[in-house]
Coordinates of C-alpha atoms in Angstrom, one line a residue:
Chain Z
M1 CA 20.5 -6.8 0.4
Q2 CA 18.7 -4.8 3.0
T3 CA 17.1 -6.7 5.9
Y4 CA 13.5 -6.1 6.6
L5 CA 12.5 -5.2 10.1
H6 CA 8.9 -5.3 11.0
S7 CA 6.8 -4.0 13.8
V8 CA 3.8 -6.3 13.0
T9 CA 4.4 -9.8 14.5
L10 CA 2.5 -12.9 15.3
R11 CA 1.8 -14.5 18.7
P12 CA 1.5 -18.1 17.7
E13 CA -0.2 -19.2 20.9
K14 CA -3.2 -17.0 20.0
C15 CA -3.4 -17.9 16.3
K16 CA -6.2 -20.3 15.4
G17 CA -5.1 -20.6 11.8
C18 CA -8.3 -19.0 10.4
T19 CA -8.2 -17.2 7.1
D20 CA -9.2 -13.7 8.2
C21 CA -5.8 -12.1 8.0
I22 CA -4.6 -13.8 4.8
K23 CA -7.7 -12.6 3.0
R24 CA -7.4 -9.0 3.9
C25 CA -3.6 -8.5 3.6
P26 CA -3.1 -6.0 0.7
T27 CA 0.2 -7.5 -0.3
E28 CA -0.7 -11.1 0.1
A29 CA 2.0 -11.3 2.7
I30 CA 0.5 -13.9 5.1
R31 CA 0.1 -17.7 4.7
V32 CA -1.3 -20.2 7.1
R33 CA 1.2 -23.0 7.5
N34 CA 0.8 -25.9 9.9
G35 CA -2.2 -24.3 11.4
K36 CA -0.5 -20.9 12.2
A37 CA -0.3 -17.7 10.2
T38 CA 3.2 -16.8 9.1
I39 CA 4.2 -13.4 7.7
I40 CA 6.3 -13.2 4.6
N41 CA 8.7 -10.5 5.7
E42 CA 9.7 -9.2 2.3
R43 CA 6.1 -8.5 1.5
C44 CA 4.8 -7.0 4.7
I45 CA 4.3 -3.2 4.6
D46 CA 3.3 -2.9 8.3
C47 CA -0.1 -1.4 7.4
G48 CA -1.6 -3.2 10.4
M49 CA -4.6 -4.5 8.5
C50 CA -4.1 -8.0 10.1
I51 CA -4.0 -6.5 13.6
R52 CA -7.3 -4.9 12.9
V53 CA -9.0 -8.0 11.4
C54 CA -7.7 -10.7 13.8
R55 CA -10.5 -11.7 16.2
H56 CA -8.1 -13.6 18.3
H57 CA -5.6 -10.7 18.8
A58 CA -2.8 -12.9 17.5
K59 CA -1.3 -10.1 15.5
R60 CA 0.4 -7.2 17.3
A61 CA 2.7 -4.4 16.8
V62 CA 6.0 -4.4 18.6
T63 CA 6.6 -0.9 20.1
D64 CA 8.6 0.3 23.0
P65 CA 7.3 0.3 26.6
L66 CA 7.1 3.6 28.4
S67 CA 9.8 2.4 30.8
Q68 CA 12.3 2.7 27.9
I69 CA 12.4 6.5 28.3
R70 CA 14.2 6.1 31.6
K71 CA 17.3 5.1 29.7
Y72 CA 17.7 8.8 28.8
K73 CA 18.5 11.8 30.8
Y74 CA 16.5 14.2 28.7
K75 CA 13.2 12.7 27.4
I76 CA 11.3 14.3 24.6
A77 CA 7.8 13.2 23.6
L78 CA 6.7 13.7 20.0
P79 CA 2.9 13.2 20.1
A80 CA 1.1 12.5 16.8
P81 CA -1.9 14.8 16.6
T82 CA -4.0 11.6 16.6
L83 CA -3.3 11.4 20.4
Y84 CA -5.3 14.5 21.1
A85 CA -8.4 13.0 19.6
Q86 CA -8.4 10.0 22.0
F87 CA -9.6 12.1 24.9
K88 CA -13.2 13.0 25.7
E89 CA -14.2 16.7 26.1
L90 CA -11.1 17.7 24.3
Q91 CA -10.9 21.5 24.4
D92 CA -7.4 22.3 25.1
V93 CA -4.5 20.5 23.5
N94 CA -2.3 21.9 26.4
F95 CA -4.2 19.5 28.7
I96 CA -2.8 16.5 26.9
L97 CA 0.6 17.9 26.5
T98 CA 0.7 18.6 30.2
L99 CA -0.2 14.9 30.8
L100 CA 2.8 13.9 28.8
R101 CA 5.0 16.1 31.0
K102 CA 3.4 14.6 34.1
I103 CA 4.1 11.1 32.9
G104 CA 7.8 11.8 32.8
F105 CA 8.8 13.6 29.6
D106 CA 11.0 16.6 30.0
S107 CA 9.7 18.3 26.9
V108 CA 7.1 17.9 24.3
Y109 CA 7.5 18.7 20.6
E110 CA 4.3 18.4 18.7
V111 CA 4.4 16.5 15.5
A112 CA 1.5 18.8 14.4
K113 CA 3.9 21.7 14.6
A114 CA 6.4 20.0 12.4
A115 CA 3.6 19.1 10.0
G116 CA 3.1 22.9 9.6
R117 CA 6.8 23.1 8.6
V118 CA 6.5 20.2 6.2
T119 CA 3.4 21.8 4.7
E120 CA 5.4 25.0 4.0
M121 CA 8.3 23.1 2.4
S122 CA 6.0 20.8 0.5
K123 CA 4.3 23.7 -1.2
S124 CA 7.6 24.9 -2.8
L125 CA 8.8 21.4 -3.5
F126 CA 5.5 20.6 -5.2
Q127 CA 5.9 23.5 -7.5
S128 CA 9.4 22.4 -8.5
L129 CA 8.4 18.9 -9.4
N130 CA 7.4 18.2 -12.9
K131 CA 5.6 14.9 -12.2
R132 CA 1.9 14.9 -11.8
P133 CA 0.1 13.6 -9.9
V134 CA 2.4 14.0 -6.9
I135 CA 1.7 11.3 -4.3
S136 CA 2.1 12.2 -0.6
S137 CA 4.8 10.3 1.2
A138 CA 3.3 10.9 4.6
C139 CA 2.0 7.4 5.2
P140 CA 4.9 4.9 5.3
A141 CA 2.6 2.0 4.6
I142 CA 1.7 3.6 1.3
V143 CA 5.3 4.3 0.4
R144 CA 6.1 0.6 1.0
L145 CA 3.0 -0.5 -0.9
I146 CA 4.3 1.6 -3.9
Q147 CA 7.7 0.0 -3.6
I148 CA 6.2 -3.4 -3.9
R149 CA 3.1 -3.1 -6.0
F150 CA 3.5 0.1 -7.9
P151 CA 7.3 0.6 -8.5
S152 CA 6.7 2.8 -11.5
L153 CA 5.0 5.4 -9.2
I154 CA 8.0 5.8 -7.0
E155 CA 9.0 8.9 -9.0
N156 CA 5.7 10.5 -8.2
L157 CA 6.3 10.4 -4.5
L158 CA 6.8 13.8 -2.7
P159 CA 10.4 13.4 -1.6
I160 CA 10.1 14.9 1.8
M161 CA 10.7 13.8 5.4
S162 CA 7.7 13.0 7.6
P163 CA 6.6 15.5 10.2
M164 CA 7.7 13.0 12.8
E165 CA 11.3 13.0 11.5
V166 CA 11.4 16.8 11.3
A167 CA 10.1 17.1 14.8
A168 CA 12.7 14.6 16.0
R169 CA 15.5 16.6 14.4
I170 CA 14.4 20.0 15.6
S171 CA 13.7 18.8 19.2
K172 CA 17.1 17.2 19.3
Q173 CA 18.8 20.4 18.2
Q174 CA 16.9 22.3 20.8
A175 CA 17.9 19.8 23.5
K176 CA 21.5 20.1 22.5
A177 CA 21.2 23.9 22.7
L178 CA 20.2 23.4 26.3
G179 CA 23.5 21.6 26.8
Y180 CA 22.5 17.9 26.6
K181 CA 24.8 15.5 24.9
E182 CA 23.5 13.4 21.9
E183 CA 23.4 10.2 23.9
E184 CA 21.5 11.8 26.8
I185 CA 18.6 12.8 24.6
G186 CA 15.8 10.3 24.0
V187 CA 13.2 11.2 21.4
F188 CA 9.9 9.1 21.5
F189 CA 7.2 9.2 19.0
I190 CA 3.7 8.5 20.3
S191 CA 2.3 6.5 17.4
P192 CA -1.1 5.5 16.1
C193 CA 0.3 2.8 13.8
P194 CA 2.9 0.1 13.4
A195 CA 4.2 1.4 10.1
K196 CA 5.7 4.3 12.0
A197 CA 7.6 2.0 14.3
T198 CA 9.0 0.2 11.3
D199 CA 9.8 3.6 9.7
V200 CA 12.0 4.4 12.6
R201 CA 13.9 1.2 12.5
N202 CA 14.1 1.0 8.7
P203 CA 13.6 4.6 7.4
L204 CA 12.6 5.5 3.9
G205 CA 14.3 8.3 2.0
I206 CA 16.8 9.1 4.8
E207 CA 19.9 7.3 6.2
K208 CA 18.9 7.3 9.8
S209 CA 15.9 8.2 11.9
Y210 CA 16.4 10.6 14.8
V211 CA 13.6 9.0 16.7
D212 CA 14.9 6.7 19.6
G213 CA 11.7 4.9 20.3
V214 CA 8.1 4.5 19.4
I215 CA 5.3 4.2 22.0
S216 CA 1.9 3.1 20.9
I217 CA -1.0 5.4 21.7
R218 CA -2.9 2.4 22.9
D219 CA -0.2 1.5 25.5
L220 CA 0.2 5.1 26.7
Y221 CA -3.5 5.9 26.9
L222 CA -4.2 4.1 30.2
E223 CA -1.1 5.5 31.8
L224 CA -2.0 9.0 30.8
L225 CA -5.6 8.5 32.2
C226 CA -4.0 7.9 35.6
Y227 CA -2.7 11.4 35.6
V228 CA -5.9 13.1 34.5
K229 CA -6.9 13.9 38.0
E230 CA -3.6 15.5 38.8
V231 CA -4.1 18.2 36.2
S232 CA -6.3 21.1 37.1
P233 CA -7.0 24.3 35.0
E234 CA -4.4 26.1 37.1
T235 CA -1.7 23.5 36.5
I236 CA -2.1 23.2 32.7
E237 CA 1.1 24.3 31.1
N238 CA 1.0 26.5 28.0
L239 CA 2.9 24.1 25.7
Q240 CA 0.9 24.1 22.4
K241 CA 2.8 25.4 19.4
S242 CA 0.8 23.8 16.7
T243 CA -1.9 25.2 14.4
Y244 CA -5.0 23.5 13.1
D245 CA -3.3 23.2 9.7
G246 CA -0.8 20.8 11.3
I247 CA -3.3 19.1 13.5
Q248 CA -5.6 18.2 10.7
W249 CA -2.8 16.0 9.1
A250 CA -4.2 13.3 11.4
M251 CA -7.3 13.0 9.3
S252 CA -7.9 12.1 5.7
G253 CA -7.8 15.2 3.6
G254 CA -5.8 17.2 6.1
E255 CA -2.5 17.3 4.3
G256 CA -4.2 18.2 1.0
K257 CA -6.2 20.9 2.6
A258 CA -3.2 22.4 4.3
L259 CA -1.2 22.4 1.0
G260 CA -3.9 24.4 -0.7
I261 CA -3.6 22.6 -4.0
D262 CA -6.9 22.9 -6.0
K263 CA -6.8 19.6 -7.8
Y264 CA -6.1 17.1 -5.0
I265 CA -7.8 14.0 -3.9
A266 CA -7.7 12.4 -0.4
V267 CA -7.9 8.6 -0.5
D268 CA -8.1 6.6 2.7
G269 CA -8.3 2.9 3.3
I270 CA -5.6 0.8 1.6
E271 CA -8.0 -1.0 -0.7
N272 CA -9.2 2.4 -2.0
V273 CA -5.6 3.6 -2.4
I274 CA -4.8 0.5 -4.5
R275 CA -7.7 1.2 -6.8
V276 CA -6.5 4.8 -7.3
L277 CA -2.9 3.9 -7.8
E278 CA -4.0 1.3 -10.5
Q279 CA -5.7 4.2 -12.3
V280 CA -2.6 6.4 -12.0
E281 CA -0.5 3.6 -13.5
N282 CA -3.0 3.3 -16.4
G283 CA -2.9 7.1 -16.9
T284 CA -6.7 7.3 -16.4
L285 CA -7.0 9.3 -13.2
G286 CA -7.8 12.5 -14.9
D287 CA -6.7 16.0 -13.9
V288 CA -5.4 15.4 -10.4
D289 CA -2.2 17.2 -9.2
F290 CA -1.9 15.8 -5.7
I291 CA -2.9 12.5 -4.1
E292 CA -3.0 12.2 -0.4
A293 CA -3.1 8.5 0.2
L294 CA -3.5 7.0 3.7
A295 CA -3.6 3.3 4.5
C296 CA -6.1 3.6 7.3
I297 CA -9.8 4.6 6.9
G298 CA -10.2 8.0 8.3
G299 CA -6.4 8.6 8.0
C300 CA -4.1 8.3 11.1
L301 CA -7.2 8.7 13.3
G302 CA -8.1 5.2 12.1
G303 CA -4.7 3.8 13.0
P304 CA -4.6 0.2 14.4
L305 CA -2.9 1.4 17.6
T306 CA -5.5 4.0 18.5
V307 CA -8.2 3.7 21.2
E308 CA -11.1 5.8 20.0
N309 CA -13.1 5.1 16.9
S310 CA -12.0 7.3 14.0
F311 CA -15.4 9.0 13.5
I312 CA -15.6 10.3 17.0
A313 CA -11.9 11.2 16.9
K314 CA -12.5 13.2 13.7
S315 CA -15.4 15.1 15.3
R316 CA -13.2 16.0 18.3
L317 CA -10.3 17.3 16.2
Q318 CA -12.6 19.3 14.0
R319 CA -13.9 21.1 17.1
L320 CA -10.4 22.3 17.7
K321 CA -10.8 24.5 14.6
K322 CA -12.9 26.8 16.7
H323 CA -9.9 27.7 18.7
E324 CA -7.9 28.5 15.5
Q325 CA -8.1 32.2 16.3
K326 CA -6.2 31.5 19.5
H327 CA -3.6 29.7 17.5
K328 CA -2.9 32.5 15.1
Q329 CA 0.0 33.8 17.2
F330 CA 1.8 30.5 16.6
I331 CA 1.5 30.8 12.9
N332 CA 3.8 33.8 13.1
S333 CA 6.1 31.9 15.4
L334 CA 6.4 29.0 12.9
R335 CA 9.7 30.4 11.6
D336 CA 11.2 31.0 15.0
W337 CA 13.5 28.1 14.8
D338 CA 15.2 28.0 11.4
L339 CA 15.8 24.7 9.9
S340 CA 19.5 24.1 9.7
F341 CA 19.0 20.9 7.7
S342 CA 17.3 20.0 4.5
I343 CA 14.0 18.1 4.9
Q344 CA 14.1 16.6 1.5
W345 CA 14.9 13.0 1.0
S346 CA 18.6 12.3 0.9
K347 CA 18.4 8.7 -0.2
A348 CA 16.5 7.1 -3.1
V349 CA 13.6 4.9 -2.4
D350 CA 14.1 1.7 -4.3
S351 CA 11.5 -0.6 -5.8
K352 CA 11.2 -4.0 -4.1
P353 CA 10.5 -6.5 -6.8
V354 CA 9.3 -9.2 -4.3
L355 CA 6.5 -10.2 -6.6
T356 CA 8.9 -11.3 -9.4
L357 CA 8.9 -15.0 -9.9
D358 CA 12.6 -15.2 -10.9
K359 CA 15.5 -12.8 -11.5
D360 CA 16.1 -14.4 -14.8
M361 CA 13.3 -13.4 -17.2
Q362 CA 13.4 -16.6 -19.2
K363 CA 13.0 -18.6 -16.0
A364 CA 10.3 -16.3 -14.8
M365 CA 8.3 -16.9 -18.0
E366 CA 8.6 -20.6 -17.6
K367 CA 7.4 -20.3 -14.0
M368 CA 4.5 -18.1 -15.2
E369 CA 3.4 -20.6 -17.7
K370 CA 3.5 -23.4 -15.1
L371 CA 1.6 -21.1 -12.7
D372 CA -1.1 -20.5 -15.3
K373 CA -1.4 -24.2 -15.9
I374 CA -1.7 -25.1 -12.2
Y375 CA -4.2 -22.2 -11.7
S376 CA -6.4 -23.6 -14.4
T377 CA -6.8 -26.9 -12.6
L378 CA -7.7 -25.2 -9.2
P379 CA -11.3 -24.7 -8.2
G380 CA -11.0 -20.9 -8.4
I381 CA -13.2 -20.2 -5.3
D382 CA -10.5 -18.7 -3.2
C383 CA -11.6 -20.5 -0.1
G384 CA -8.3 -20.0 1.7
S385 CA -8.3 -23.5 3.2
C386 CA -4.8 -24.2 1.7
G387 CA -3.5 -21.3 3.7
A388 CA -3.0 -19.0 0.7
P389 CA -5.4 -16.1 0.2
T390 CA -6.4 -17.0 -3.4
C391 CA -6.1 -20.0 -5.7
R392 CA -3.8 -17.9 -7.8
A393 CA -1.6 -17.2 -4.8
L394 CA -1.5 -21.0 -4.1
A395 CA -0.4 -21.6 -7.8
E396 CA 2.3 -19.0 -7.3
D397 CA 3.4 -20.6 -4.0
I398 CA 3.6 -24.0 -5.8
V399 CA 5.7 -22.6 -8.6
R400 CA 8.0 -21.0 -6.0
G401 CA 8.3 -24.4 -4.3
Q402 CA 6.7 -23.3 -1.1
A403 CA 3.5 -25.3 -1.3
H404 CA 2.1 -28.4 -3.2
I405 CA -1.0 -29.0 -5.1
E406 CA -2.4 -31.3 -2.3
D407 CA -2.6 -28.3 0.0
C408 CA -5.8 -27.6 -1.9
V409 CA -8.6 -29.6 -0.2
F410 CA -10.5 -30.1 -3.5
M411 CA -7.4 -31.4 -5.3
L412 CA -6.7 -33.7 -2.4
R413 CA -10.2 -35.0 -2.5
R414 CA -9.9 -35.6 -6.2
R415 CA -6.6 -37.4 -5.6
V416 CA -8.2 -39.6 -2.8
I417 CA -11.1 -40.5 -5.1
E418 CA -8.7 -41.4 -7.9
M419 CA -6.6 -43.5 -5.6
A420 CA -9.6 -45.3 -4.2
Q421 CA -10.9 -46.0 -7.7
S422 CA -7.6 -47.3 -8.9
M423 CA -7.4 -49.5 -5.8
V424 CA -10.8 -51.0 -6.7
Q425 CA -9.6 -51.4 -10.3
L426 CA -6.5 -53.1 -9.0
S427 CA -8.5 -55.4 -6.6
K428 CA -10.5 -56.7 -9.6
K429 CA -7.4 -57.7 -11.4
L430 CA -6.0 -59.6 -8.5
S431 CA -6.6 -63.3 -7.8
F432 CA -5.9 -64.8 -4.4
P433 CA -4.0 -68.0 -4.8
T434 CA -3.2 -68.4 -1.1
M435 CA -6.7 -67.6 0.0
G436 CA -8.0 -70.1 -2.5
Q437 CA -5.6 -72.6 -0.9
I438 CA -7.0 -71.8 2.5
K439 CA -10.5 -72.2 1.3
K440 CA -9.7 -75.6 -0.1
E441 CA -8.0 -76.8 3.0
N442 CA -11.0 -75.7 5.1
E443 CA -13.4 -77.6 2.8
Q444 CA -11.5 -80.8 3.3
Chain Y
M1 CA 4.9 -16.9 -23.6
N2 CA 1.4 -16.0 -24.8
L3 CA -1.7 -14.6 -23.1
H4 CA -5.2 -14.4 -24.5
Y5 CA -8.1 -12.3 -23.4
H6 CA -11.6 -12.0 -24.8
V7 CA -13.1 -8.5 -24.1
D8 CA -16.9 -8.2 -23.9
G9 CA -18.3 -5.1 -25.6
D10 CA -21.3 -4.8 -23.4
A11 CA -19.6 -5.1 -20.1
F12 CA -18.2 -1.7 -19.3
I13 CA -17.7 -2.8 -15.8
A14 CA -15.0 -5.3 -16.9
A15 CA -13.3 -2.9 -19.3
G16 CA -9.7 -2.5 -18.5
E17 CA -9.5 -5.9 -16.8
A18 CA -7.2 -7.4 -19.5
S19 CA -4.8 -4.5 -19.1
S20 CA -4.8 -5.0 -15.3
Q21 CA -4.1 -8.7 -15.7
V22 CA -1.2 -8.1 -18.1
K23 CA 0.2 -5.5 -15.8
K24 CA 0.2 -8.1 -13.0
V25 CA 1.9 -10.7 -15.2
L26 CA 4.6 -8.2 -16.3
K27 CA 5.3 -7.3 -12.7
Q28 CA 5.8 -11.0 -11.8
L29 CA 8.1 -11.4 -14.8
G30 CA 10.3 -8.6 -13.4
I31 CA 9.9 -6.2 -16.4
A32 CA 11.2 -2.7 -15.6
P33 CA 8.6 -0.4 -13.9
H34 CA 8.8 2.3 -16.6
T35 CA 8.2 -0.2 -19.4
I36 CA 5.2 -1.6 -17.5
R37 CA 3.7 1.8 -17.1
K38 CA 4.2 2.6 -20.8
I39 CA 2.5 -0.7 -21.8
A40 CA -0.3 -0.2 -19.2
I41 CA -1.2 3.2 -20.6
S42 CA -1.1 2.2 -24.2
M43 CA -2.9 -1.1 -23.8
Y44 CA -5.6 0.3 -21.5
E45 CA -6.3 3.0 -24.1
A46 CA -6.6 0.4 -26.8
E47 CA -8.7 -1.9 -24.7
M48 CA -11.1 0.9 -23.9
N49 CA -11.4 1.9 -27.6
M50 CA -12.3 -1.7 -28.4
V51 CA -15.1 -1.6 -25.8
L52 CA -16.4 1.8 -26.6
H53 CA -16.3 1.7 -30.4
A54 CA -16.1 -1.9 -31.5
N55 CA -18.3 -4.0 -29.1
G56 CA -15.2 -5.8 -27.7
G57 CA -12.8 -8.2 -29.3
D58 CA -9.8 -10.3 -28.7
I59 CA -6.4 -9.5 -27.2
H60 CA -3.3 -11.5 -27.8
V61 CA -0.1 -10.8 -25.8
E62 CA 3.2 -12.3 -26.8
I63 CA 6.1 -11.9 -24.4
T64 CA 9.7 -12.8 -25.2
P65 CA 12.9 -11.7 -23.5
H66 CA 13.3 -9.1 -26.3
K67 CA 9.9 -7.6 -26.7
I68 CA 6.3 -7.5 -25.7
C69 CA 3.8 -7.5 -28.5
I70 CA 0.1 -6.8 -27.9
T71 CA -2.4 -7.4 -30.6
L72 CA -6.0 -6.2 -30.2
K73 CA -8.4 -7.4 -32.9
D74 CA -12.0 -6.4 -33.2
E75 CA -14.8 -6.7 -35.8
G76 CA -16.1 -3.2 -35.2
P77 CA -16.9 -0.3 -37.6
G78 CA -13.3 0.4 -38.5
I79 CA -11.5 3.7 -38.7
P80 CA -12.3 5.6 -42.0
D81 CA -9.3 8.0 -42.0
L82 CA -6.5 6.7 -39.9
E83 CA -4.2 9.6 -40.5
L84 CA -6.9 12.0 -39.3
A85 CA -7.6 9.8 -36.3
M86 CA -4.0 9.9 -35.3
Q87 CA -4.0 13.7 -35.0
E88 CA -4.0 15.2 -31.6
G89 CA -7.4 16.6 -30.8
Y90 CA -9.2 14.8 -33.5
S91 CA -12.3 13.2 -32.0
T92 CA -15.6 11.6 -33.2
A93 CA -17.3 12.7 -30.1
S94 CA -20.0 15.4 -30.4
Q95 CA -19.5 18.9 -29.1
E96 CA -21.8 18.2 -26.1
I97 CA -19.8 15.2 -25.1
R98 CA -16.5 17.1 -25.5
E99 CA -17.8 19.8 -23.3
L100 CA -18.3 17.2 -20.6
G101 CA -14.7 16.4 -20.8
F102 CA -14.8 13.3 -22.9
G103 CA -13.4 12.5 -26.3
A104 CA -10.5 14.9 -26.2
G105 CA -8.9 13.2 -29.2
M106 CA -5.8 12.1 -27.3
G107 CA -6.5 8.4 -27.3
L108 CA -4.6 7.3 -30.4
P109 CA -1.9 9.9 -30.0
N110 CA -1.3 8.7 -26.4
M111 CA -1.1 5.1 -27.6
K112 CA 1.6 6.1 -30.1
K113 CA 3.4 8.2 -27.5
Y114 CA 3.6 5.3 -25.0
S115 CA 4.4 2.4 -27.4
D116 CA 7.8 1.8 -29.1
E117 CA 6.0 0.8 -32.2
L118 CA 2.3 1.1 -33.1
S119 CA 0.7 -0.2 -36.2
I120 CA -3.0 0.0 -36.9
R121 CA -4.8 -1.8 -39.8
S122 CA -8.4 -1.0 -40.2
E123 CA -11.1 -1.6 -42.8
V124 CA -14.4 0.2 -42.6
G125 CA -17.2 -2.3 -41.9
K126 CA -14.8 -5.1 -41.1
G127 CA -12.8 -4.2 -38.1
T128 CA -9.5 -3.0 -36.7
E129 CA -6.3 -4.6 -35.6
V130 CA -3.9 -2.7 -33.4
E131 CA -0.4 -3.9 -32.6
I132 CA 1.6 -2.3 -29.8
I133 CA 5.2 -3.3 -29.4
A134 CA 7.5 -2.5 -26.5
W135 CA 11.2 -3.4 -26.9
L136 CA 12.9 -4.8 -23.8
P137 CA 16.4 -3.7 -23.1

């Protein structure tokens, strides 16, 4: 059994034990136990919803500190295009890429450039697949959601590496061509989300990730700001190799637009994605050939590890389109480094039946019947006081032996009342011989 | 185990809820994904037909380790010519509605395609009973 490694973790000292995160988790992966939230590892898809909704900042994503890059002789930054949109007055991507060089990276390979590559390959791969609708595999949180909640749709996933992974492979090859040894090269992804950090430690569809570390945009932002003053128009390096086609992957609709498929839909926000996937499962989505599904509202621009709000970020990226003309030269240079490796998935993505009540179907059915029975006695108001997101989830936890019916405050009250009543009943039945004795003695 | 659902005919907003519930239960029972998808498609189609044509009805689901049997019973208008209704492309929808993309006449053929066994008993003026069976490996 594969172990689950997660980027999203809890800081217990900050957790107040409220119900905000348990209510919004799309896979019902959080419970409040003994006053603190706990994450059920098998169910967590690292979407970062809990990081977003926690008012007490008790949830966080574990990513690498910038200091980690010092472990390597040749340091490569792979900035997600979302990074560009964090900066005011964004006119030239080169400005941000130069900042990355200033902060200590030896070279920069834009994930947006790799996205251009992936777009090209996706086009031909899409034609060769006979499943429709094809579902984008660009968002790792969505792929994990499908593994857990929609296993029948795994075969609809576009079996292709993420732009991050392609960028890591190409940039490592280039560094080796410069004479560096494998162990001297450190490739760092600059990430808008925790799901990517998990994707590096526990990759999907491939054996091993070529990314050596993940630094969150939020962590890096302040450090980059410190260097802004040091960059002047004269010192901006000409590093940009990406086109707008690749850059727009950062926003919802970007991948679909770049692919040029007529019948595509772009769904963002994990709750919206779940609704659409339900429809695909029921065969009622209609004539859609491609679904771009992103867990965050606004796409990666809305990632939980970003700084700027996604609407402003989107506007900034869109303004880059004006410079598209300037980028045309790079489109021709897209093929300048031939891919010496296949970017298709080399490993099957399995379903993760963590919702199953029991491996043995007979036992699962017995548990299901018990679950239904318990559920029918619960108040059904989904208040969350028991620490489970819904009454149904509590019934499930009870059947799994992880909770008991008294965790429900309403059931507990009923029990207390019943006990009090039976005490009263009992008291009426009792006579008090010794007390009677005492009374008599007192009278004498 | 058995599941029962009552489907309202006038609540289009709730149409498909029974299928959604059944899907959830089957996932928790650990039924194979492709089997769940087959059942989801055929049951959803049948449930929608019940809402659209028969003002709702009752759904009974029986699950054993060997098969899943879904019975949908309504007291609607019934299907006059079942053989005709089973033909691909046959539809009771008007030309105008079909031009809008509805009533393509694939409902019943799809139900047949996605179920291992499908039997329909219908009597005009009395109602329709649809039985969908999926055999489990």
